[in-house]
Amino acid sequence: MNTTTFDTLSAARSLEAAGIEAKQAEAIVQTIRSSGESAVTKTDLAATAAELRGEINAAVNKMFPAQAAMAGLLFAAIKLFG
């Protein structure tokens, strides 16, 4: 996962300069910093999409023989009864 730099000290000082008490500013900055740790990146999304495509292809490939067999039975029934 990609990491980004977040200057927590600068952010806390900016909040304090805007009139927020130091403890509150620190709590806000820590919350913002923590939320960034679980952020999803484009690389994460691309990897998940590739995995999902693989699973879908595998499911389709498993279904194809059954569909081909059903089509064969259908044609045989049409030929036999039609």
XYZ file of N, CA and C in Angstrom, residues 4-80:
231
model
N 1.563 8.079 2.386
C 1.716 9.508 2.161
C 2.200 10.140 3.451
N 2.912 11.234 3.323
C 3.433 11.926 4.492
C 2.401 12.934 4.968
N 2.127 12.883 6.267
C 1.190 13.827 6.869
C 1.904 14.445 8.062
N 2.155 15.733 8.000
C 2.871 16.440 9.061
C 1.897 16.716 10.208
N 1.898 15.812 11.177
C 0.946 15.926 12.283
C 1.224 17.157 13.150
N 2.500 17.470 13.351
C 2.834 18.632 14.182
C 2.335 19.918 13.535
N 2.572 20.053 12.245
C 2.130 21.254 11.531
C 0.608 21.359 11.545
N -0.056 20.221 11.342
C -1.520 20.224 11.344
C -2.061 20.623 12.714
N -1.480 20.062 13.766
C -1.928 20.392 15.123
C -1.700 21.874 15.413
N -0.555 22.384 14.999
C -0.273 23.817 15.229
C -1.247 24.706 14.451
N -1.593 24.297 13.243
C -2.563 25.075 12.451
C -3.917 25.102 13.136
N -4.322 23.959 13.684
C -5.602 23.905 14.393
C -5.566 24.762 15.654
N -4.449 24.710 16.366
C -4.309 25.538 17.566
C -4.333 27.024 17.197
N -3.701 27.368 16.103
C -3.693 28.773 15.656
C -5.096 29.239 15.292
N -5.948 28.283 14.899
C -7.331 28.625 14.547
C -8.228 28.674 15.780
N -7.635 28.439 16.970
C -8.402 28.577 18.204
C -8.835 27.274 18.842
N -8.371 26.154 18.350
C -8.728 24.866 18.948
C -7.692 24.538 20.008
N -8.160 24.053 21.159
C -7.247 23.720 22.256
C -6.290 22.612 21.830
N -5.109 22.598 22.436
C -4.040 21.662 22.065
C -4.494 20.204 22.112
N -5.169 19.789 23.185
C -5.615 18.389 23.302
C -6.588 18.025 22.188
N -7.499 18.925 21.905
C -8.470 18.673 20.844
C -7.779 18.628 19.479
N -6.838 19.543 19.262
C -6.100 19.576 17.996
C -5.340 18.273 17.795
N -4.701 17.776 18.856
C -3.965 16.513 18.770
C -4.898 15.354 18.457
N -6.071 15.336 19.082
C -7.037 14.257 18.834
C -7.535 14.300 17.392
N -7.798 15.473 16.895
C -8.254 15.623 15.502
C -7.182 15.129 14.540
N -5.939 15.552 14.778
C -4.837 15.175 13.898
C -4.615 13.661 13.938
N -4.670 13.064 15.116
C -4.495 11.606 15.226
C -5.605 10.861 14.497
N -6.816 11.373 14.580
C -7.943 10.752 13.876
C -7.735 10.817 12.369
N -7.303 11.955 11.888
C -7.035 12.110 10.452
C -5.912 11.174 10.029
N -4.846 11.125 10.822
C -3.703 10.256 10.505
C -4.125 8.788 10.480
N -4.910 8.367 11.448
C -5.366 6.972 11.513
C -6.244 6.616 10.324
N -7.066 7.544 9.876
C -7.956 7.251 8.750
C -7.167 7.031 7.471
N -6.032 7.678 7.330
C -5.198 7.507 6.152
C -4.507 6.153 6.099
N -4.346 5.498 7.245
C -3.669 4.209 7.292
C -4.476 3.111 6.625
N -5.779 3.280 6.583
C -6.615 2.235 5.995
C -7.162 2.642 4.623
N -6.585 3.669 4.041
C -7.049 4.127 2.733
C -6.680 3.122 1.649
N -7.538 3.003 0.675
C -7.313 2.094 -0.444
C -6.651 2.873 -1.573
N -5.637 2.266 -2.159
C -4.925 2.917 -3.255
C -5.400 2.364 -4.591
N -4.991 3.031 -5.665
C -5.308 2.541 -7.011
C -4.703 1.162 -7.226
N -3.526 0.939 -6.681
C -2.868 -0.364 -6.808
C -3.697 -1.447 -6.114
N -4.220 -1.128 -4.928
C -5.083 -2.078 -4.217
C -6.315 -2.410 -5.048
N -6.938 -1.378 -5.608
C -8.142 -1.588 -6.416
C -7.844 -2.417 -7.655
N -6.724 -2.133 -8.306
C -6.353 -2.876 -9.515
C -6.100 -4.342 -9.190
N -5.425 -4.610 -8.079
C -5.153 -5.992 -7.682
C -6.451 -6.726 -7.366
N -7.353 -6.068 -6.677
C -8.633 -6.683 -6.338
C -9.461 -6.931 -7.593
N -9.456 -5.985 -8.518
C -10.195 -6.148 -9.771
C -9.634 -7.312 -10.582
N -8.311 -7.443 -10.620
C -7.692 -8.545 -11.352
C -8.064 -9.883 -10.722
N -8.062 -9.933 -9.406
C -8.444 -11.161 -8.694
C -9.907 -11.504 -8.977
N -10.749 -10.502 -8.976
C -12.165 -10.702 -9.241
C -12.396 -11.197 -10.661
N -11.685 -10.609 -11.640
C -11.792 -11.080 -13.025
C -11.391 -12.546 -13.127
N -10.339 -12.924 -12.418
C -9.901 -14.319 -12.418
C -10.963 -15.249 -11.861
N -11.601 -14.843 -10.775
C -12.657 -15.661 -10.171
C -13.864 -15.774 -11.102
N -14.218 -14.684 -11.761
C -15.352 -14.713 -12.695
C -15.034 -15.630 -13.873
N -13.828 -15.513 -14.424
C -13.440 -16.381 -15.535
C -13.455 -17.846 -15.129
N -12.986 -18.147 -13.927
C -12.986 -19.525 -13.446
C -14.416 -20.047 -13.316
N -15.321 -19.204 -12.811
C -16.718 -19.621 -12.659
C -17.364 -19.861 -14.019
N -17.084 -18.990 -14.976
C -17.641 -19.149 -16.326
C -17.097 -20.419 -16.961
N -15.804 -20.669 -16.796
C -15.206 -21.873 -17.367
C -15.770 -23.146 -16.755
N -16.150 -23.103 -15.478
C -16.776 -24.268 -14.840
C -18.190 -24.480 -15.377
N -18.880 -23.393 -15.700
C -20.264 -23.497 -16.171
C -20.351 -23.923 -17.627
N -19.349 -23.624 -18.437
C -19.418 -23.882 -19.872
C -19.654 -25.352 -20.217
N -18.939 -26.308 -19.617
C -19.196 -27.708 -19.970
C -20.641 -28.140 -19.679
N -21.188 -27.674 -18.585
C -22.568 -28.028 -18.244
C -23.530 -27.420 -19.261
N -23.271 -26.186 -19.659
C -24.131 -25.542 -20.655
C -24.023 -26.256 -22.000
N -22.826 -26.673 -22.373
C -22.640 -27.387 -23.633
C -23.368 -28.729 -23.584
N -23.304 -29.413 -22.455
C -23.996 -30.695 -22.308
C -25.503 -30.500 -22.401
N -26.022 -29.446 -21.776
C -27.463 -29.181 -21.833
C -27.888 -28.863 -23.266
N -27.063 -28.106 -23.983
C -27.382 -27.785 -25.375
C -27.398 -29.063 -26.208
N -26.436 -29.947 -25.951
C -26.402 -31.226 -26.664
C -27.639 -32.057 -26.385
N -28.067 -32.091 -25.129
C -29.289 -32.835 -24.780
C -30.510 -32.215 -25.437
N -30.558 -30.912 -25.493
C -31.668 -30.221 -26.114
C -31.743 -30.555 -27.610
N -30.609 -30.492 -28.291
C -30.572 -30.830 -29.717
C -30.955 -32.298 -29.953
N -30.490 -33.183 -29.067
C -30.816 -34.609 -29.196
C -32.328 -34.810 -29.008
N -32.908 -34.100 -28.028
C -34.346 -34.229 -27.785
C -35.128 -33.688 -28.972
N -34.680 -32.581 -29.546
C -35.368 -32.021 -30.720
C -35.279 -33.000 -31.889
N -34.122 -33.592 -32.081
C -33.935 -34.537 -33.175
C -34.772 -35.798 -32.960
N -34.839 -36.230 -31.712
C -35.568 -37.463 -31.392
C -37.084 -37.245 -31.451
